[in-house]
C-alpha positions as CSV (number, residue, x, y, z in Angstrom):
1,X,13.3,22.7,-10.6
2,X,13.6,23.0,-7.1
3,X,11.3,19.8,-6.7
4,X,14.0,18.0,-8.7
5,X,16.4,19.1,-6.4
6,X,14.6,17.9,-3.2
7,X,14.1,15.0,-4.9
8,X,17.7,14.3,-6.2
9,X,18.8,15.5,-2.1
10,X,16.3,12.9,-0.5
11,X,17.5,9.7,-2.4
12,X,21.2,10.9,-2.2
13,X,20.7,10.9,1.9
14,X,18.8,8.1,1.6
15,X,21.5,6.0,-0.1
16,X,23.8,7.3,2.2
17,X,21.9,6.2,5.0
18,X,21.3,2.6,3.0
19,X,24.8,2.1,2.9
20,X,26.1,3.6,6.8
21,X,26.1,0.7,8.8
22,X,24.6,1.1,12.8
23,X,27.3,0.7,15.2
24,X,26.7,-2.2,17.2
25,X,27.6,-1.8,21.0
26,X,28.9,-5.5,21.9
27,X,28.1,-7.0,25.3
28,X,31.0,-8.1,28.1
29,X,33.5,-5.5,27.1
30,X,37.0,-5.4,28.2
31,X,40.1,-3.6,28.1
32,X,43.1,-5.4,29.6
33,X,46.3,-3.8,29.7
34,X,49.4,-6.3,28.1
35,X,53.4,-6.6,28.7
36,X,55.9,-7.9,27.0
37,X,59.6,-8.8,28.6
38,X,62.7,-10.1,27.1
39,X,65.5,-11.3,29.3
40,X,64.0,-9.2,32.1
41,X,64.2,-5.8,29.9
42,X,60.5,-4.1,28.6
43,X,59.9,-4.2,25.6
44,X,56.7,-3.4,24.4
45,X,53.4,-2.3,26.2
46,X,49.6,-2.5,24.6
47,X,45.8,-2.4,25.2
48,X,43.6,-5.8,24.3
49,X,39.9,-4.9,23.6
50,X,37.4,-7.6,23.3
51,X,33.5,-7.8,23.0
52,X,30.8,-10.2,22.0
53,X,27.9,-9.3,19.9
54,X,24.7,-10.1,20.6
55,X,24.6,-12.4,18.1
56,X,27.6,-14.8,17.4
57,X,30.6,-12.5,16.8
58,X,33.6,-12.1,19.2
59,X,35.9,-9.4,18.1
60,X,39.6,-8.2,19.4
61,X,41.4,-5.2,18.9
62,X,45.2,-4.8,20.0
63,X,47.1,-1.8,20.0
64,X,50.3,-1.8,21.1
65,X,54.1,-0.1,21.2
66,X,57.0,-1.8,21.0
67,X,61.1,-1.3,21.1
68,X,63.3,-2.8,18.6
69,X,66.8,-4.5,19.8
70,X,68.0,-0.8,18.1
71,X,65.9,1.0,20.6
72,X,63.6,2.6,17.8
73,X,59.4,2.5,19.1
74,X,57.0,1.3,16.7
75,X,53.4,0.8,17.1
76,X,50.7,-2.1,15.5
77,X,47.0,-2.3,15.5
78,X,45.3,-6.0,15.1
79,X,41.7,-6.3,14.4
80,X,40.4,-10.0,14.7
81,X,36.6,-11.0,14.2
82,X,35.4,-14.7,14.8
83,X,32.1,-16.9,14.7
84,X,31.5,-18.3,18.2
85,X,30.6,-22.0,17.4
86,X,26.8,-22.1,18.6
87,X,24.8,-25.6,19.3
88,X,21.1,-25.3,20.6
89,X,21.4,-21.8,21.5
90,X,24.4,-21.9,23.5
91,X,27.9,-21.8,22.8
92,X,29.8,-24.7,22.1
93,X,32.9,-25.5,24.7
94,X,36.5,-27.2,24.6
95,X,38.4,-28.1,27.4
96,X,36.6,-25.1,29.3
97,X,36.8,-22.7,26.9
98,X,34.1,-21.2,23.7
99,X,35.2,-22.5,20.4
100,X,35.5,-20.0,17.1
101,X,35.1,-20.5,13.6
102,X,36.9,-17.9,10.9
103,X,34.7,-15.5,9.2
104,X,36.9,-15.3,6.6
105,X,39.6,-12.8,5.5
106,X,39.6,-9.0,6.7
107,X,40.9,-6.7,4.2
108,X,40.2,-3.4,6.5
109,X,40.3,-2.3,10.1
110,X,40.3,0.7,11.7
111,X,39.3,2.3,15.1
112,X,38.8,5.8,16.3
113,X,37.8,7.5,20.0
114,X,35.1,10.3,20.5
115,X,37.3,12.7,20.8
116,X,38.9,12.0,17.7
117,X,42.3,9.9,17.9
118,X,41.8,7.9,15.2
119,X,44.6,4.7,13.8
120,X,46.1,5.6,11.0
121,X,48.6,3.4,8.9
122,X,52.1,3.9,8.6
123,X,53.9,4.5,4.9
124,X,53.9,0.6,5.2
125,X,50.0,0.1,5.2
126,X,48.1,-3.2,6.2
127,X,46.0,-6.1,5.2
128,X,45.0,-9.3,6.1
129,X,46.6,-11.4,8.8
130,X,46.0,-15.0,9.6
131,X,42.4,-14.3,11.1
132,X,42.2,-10.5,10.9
133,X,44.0,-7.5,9.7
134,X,47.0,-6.2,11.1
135,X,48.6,-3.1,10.4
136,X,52.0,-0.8,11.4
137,X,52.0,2.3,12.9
138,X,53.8,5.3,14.3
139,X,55.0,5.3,17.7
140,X,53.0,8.5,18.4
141,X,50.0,7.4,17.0
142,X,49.7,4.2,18.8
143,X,50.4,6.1,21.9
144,X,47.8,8.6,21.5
145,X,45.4,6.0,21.1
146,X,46.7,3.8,24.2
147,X,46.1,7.3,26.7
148,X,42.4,8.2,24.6
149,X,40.9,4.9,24.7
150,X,40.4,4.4,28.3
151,X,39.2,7.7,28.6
152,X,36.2,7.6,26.5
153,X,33.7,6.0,24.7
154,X,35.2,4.4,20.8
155,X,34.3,2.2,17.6
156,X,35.9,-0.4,15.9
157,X,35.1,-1.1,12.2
158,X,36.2,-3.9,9.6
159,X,35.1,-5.2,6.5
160,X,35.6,-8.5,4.6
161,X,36.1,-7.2,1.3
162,X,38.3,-4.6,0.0
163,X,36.0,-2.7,-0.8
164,X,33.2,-3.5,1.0
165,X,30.1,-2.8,3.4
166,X,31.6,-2.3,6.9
167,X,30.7,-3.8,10.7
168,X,31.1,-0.9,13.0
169,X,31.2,-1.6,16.8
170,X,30.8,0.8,19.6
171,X,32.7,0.1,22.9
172,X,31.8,2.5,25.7
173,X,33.0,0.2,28.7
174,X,35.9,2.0,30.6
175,X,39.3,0.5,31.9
176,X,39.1,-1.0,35.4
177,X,41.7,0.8,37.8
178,X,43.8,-2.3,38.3
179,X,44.2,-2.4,34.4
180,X,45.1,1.6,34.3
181,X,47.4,1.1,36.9
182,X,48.8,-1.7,35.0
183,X,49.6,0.1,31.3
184,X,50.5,3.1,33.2
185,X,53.3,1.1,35.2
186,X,54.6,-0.6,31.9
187,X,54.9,2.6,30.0
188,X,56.8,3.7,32.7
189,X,59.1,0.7,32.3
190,X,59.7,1.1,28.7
191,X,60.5,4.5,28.6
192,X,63.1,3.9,31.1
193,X,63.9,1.1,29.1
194,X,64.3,3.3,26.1
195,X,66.7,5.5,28.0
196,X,68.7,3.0,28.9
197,X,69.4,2.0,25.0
198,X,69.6,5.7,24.1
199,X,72.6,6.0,26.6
C-alpha cells in the first residue's frame, strides 16, 4: 500500500512539473517610466516593461494610474506578446525600426513581484485587446505594483488560450535612476493634481 502511494505521489509531482512552465528571463530589459498630460494638467502616470526572448518574442507590460475628468483614480494592466519578423537569422527592419507579427489572441495576463504584489482584476475582469490582454484595476493595486516593481526581481505570464499552457517570463533588471526619478516626479504631479479636483 504504501508503494502505491509513492507511486500515485511521484506521477502526481511529475505531472505537475509536466505542466509548470520554466520562466524565461528575456534579454535587453527595460523599465521606462510614462506620463500623460491633458491641457497642461496630470493625468495619469505608469511603468512600460519590455524584453526580448532569446528566441523571437518581444513582450510589453504596462501598468499604469489614471484620473478621470471626475477626479476618481483607476488603474490598467496591458500585456502584449509579438513575433519579431526574422530573415536569415536577423531581424527584419522598417524605416529603422524591427518589424512584429501577431501571435494571436491573449486570453490571460498576469504579473506578480518577489515579494508578493501581485495584479489582480477589478469586479470588471479582462480579456483580449487588439494584440494582448488588457485588464482594469484598483487604484491601490496598480500603485502597489508601480512602487514594488522597481524594487525587485518579477514575472510576467500569459497564455493564448483560455484555458491554456502558460509563457512565464522573469524580469530581474532594475529601474535606471533617471527613470525612478521620473515616475516619482509624475506621481507627485498627479496627486497634487488630484487635490486640486478634490477642492
Amino acid at each position: 500500500m504504501k508503494y502505491l502511494v509513492f507511486i500515485f505521489g511521484a506521477f502526481l509531482s511529475a505531472h505537475a512539473l509536466a505542466s509548470t512552465s520554466l520562466p524565461i528571463t528575456p534579454l535587453n530589459q527595460y523599465l521606462a517610466a510614462l506620463d500623460y498630460f491633458k491641457e497642461g494638467e496630470q493625468t495619469g502616470c505608469g511603468l512600460r516593461i519590455t524584453g526580448e526572448t532569446k528566441g523571437d518574442l518581444w513582450i510589453n507590460a504596462l501598468i499604469n494610474v489614471s484620473m478621470k475628468e471626475s477626479g476618481a483614480l483607476f488603474g490598467i494592466f496591458k500585456v502584449v506578446v509579438k513575433k519579431i519578423s526574422i530573415k536569415n537569422g536577423k531581424p527584419l527592419i522598417r524605416d529603422g525600426k524591427v518589424m512584429y507579427s501577431s501571435i494571436g489572441k491573449i486570453h490571460k495576463g498576469w504579473i506578480i513581484t518577489d515579494s508578493g504584489v501581485q495584479f489582480l482584476a477589478n469586479k470588471n475582469g479582462g480579456g483580449p485587446h487588439n494584440d494582448g490582454y488588457m485588464a482594469p484595476m484598483e487604484f491601490d493595486n496598480a500603485m502597489a505594483l508601480l512602487i514594488a516593481i522597481p524594487q525587485t526581481n518579477f514575472r510576467v505570464g500569459f497564455s493564448k488560450k483560455e484555458n491554456g499552457a502558460e509563457e512565464i517570463f522573469e524580469f530581474n533588471k532594475r529601474i535606471t535612476q533617471d527613470e525612478a526619478d521620473r515616475l516619482s516626479s509624475c506621481m507627485k504631479n498627479l496627486r497634487e493634481a488630484k487635490k486640486r479636483k478634490s477642492l
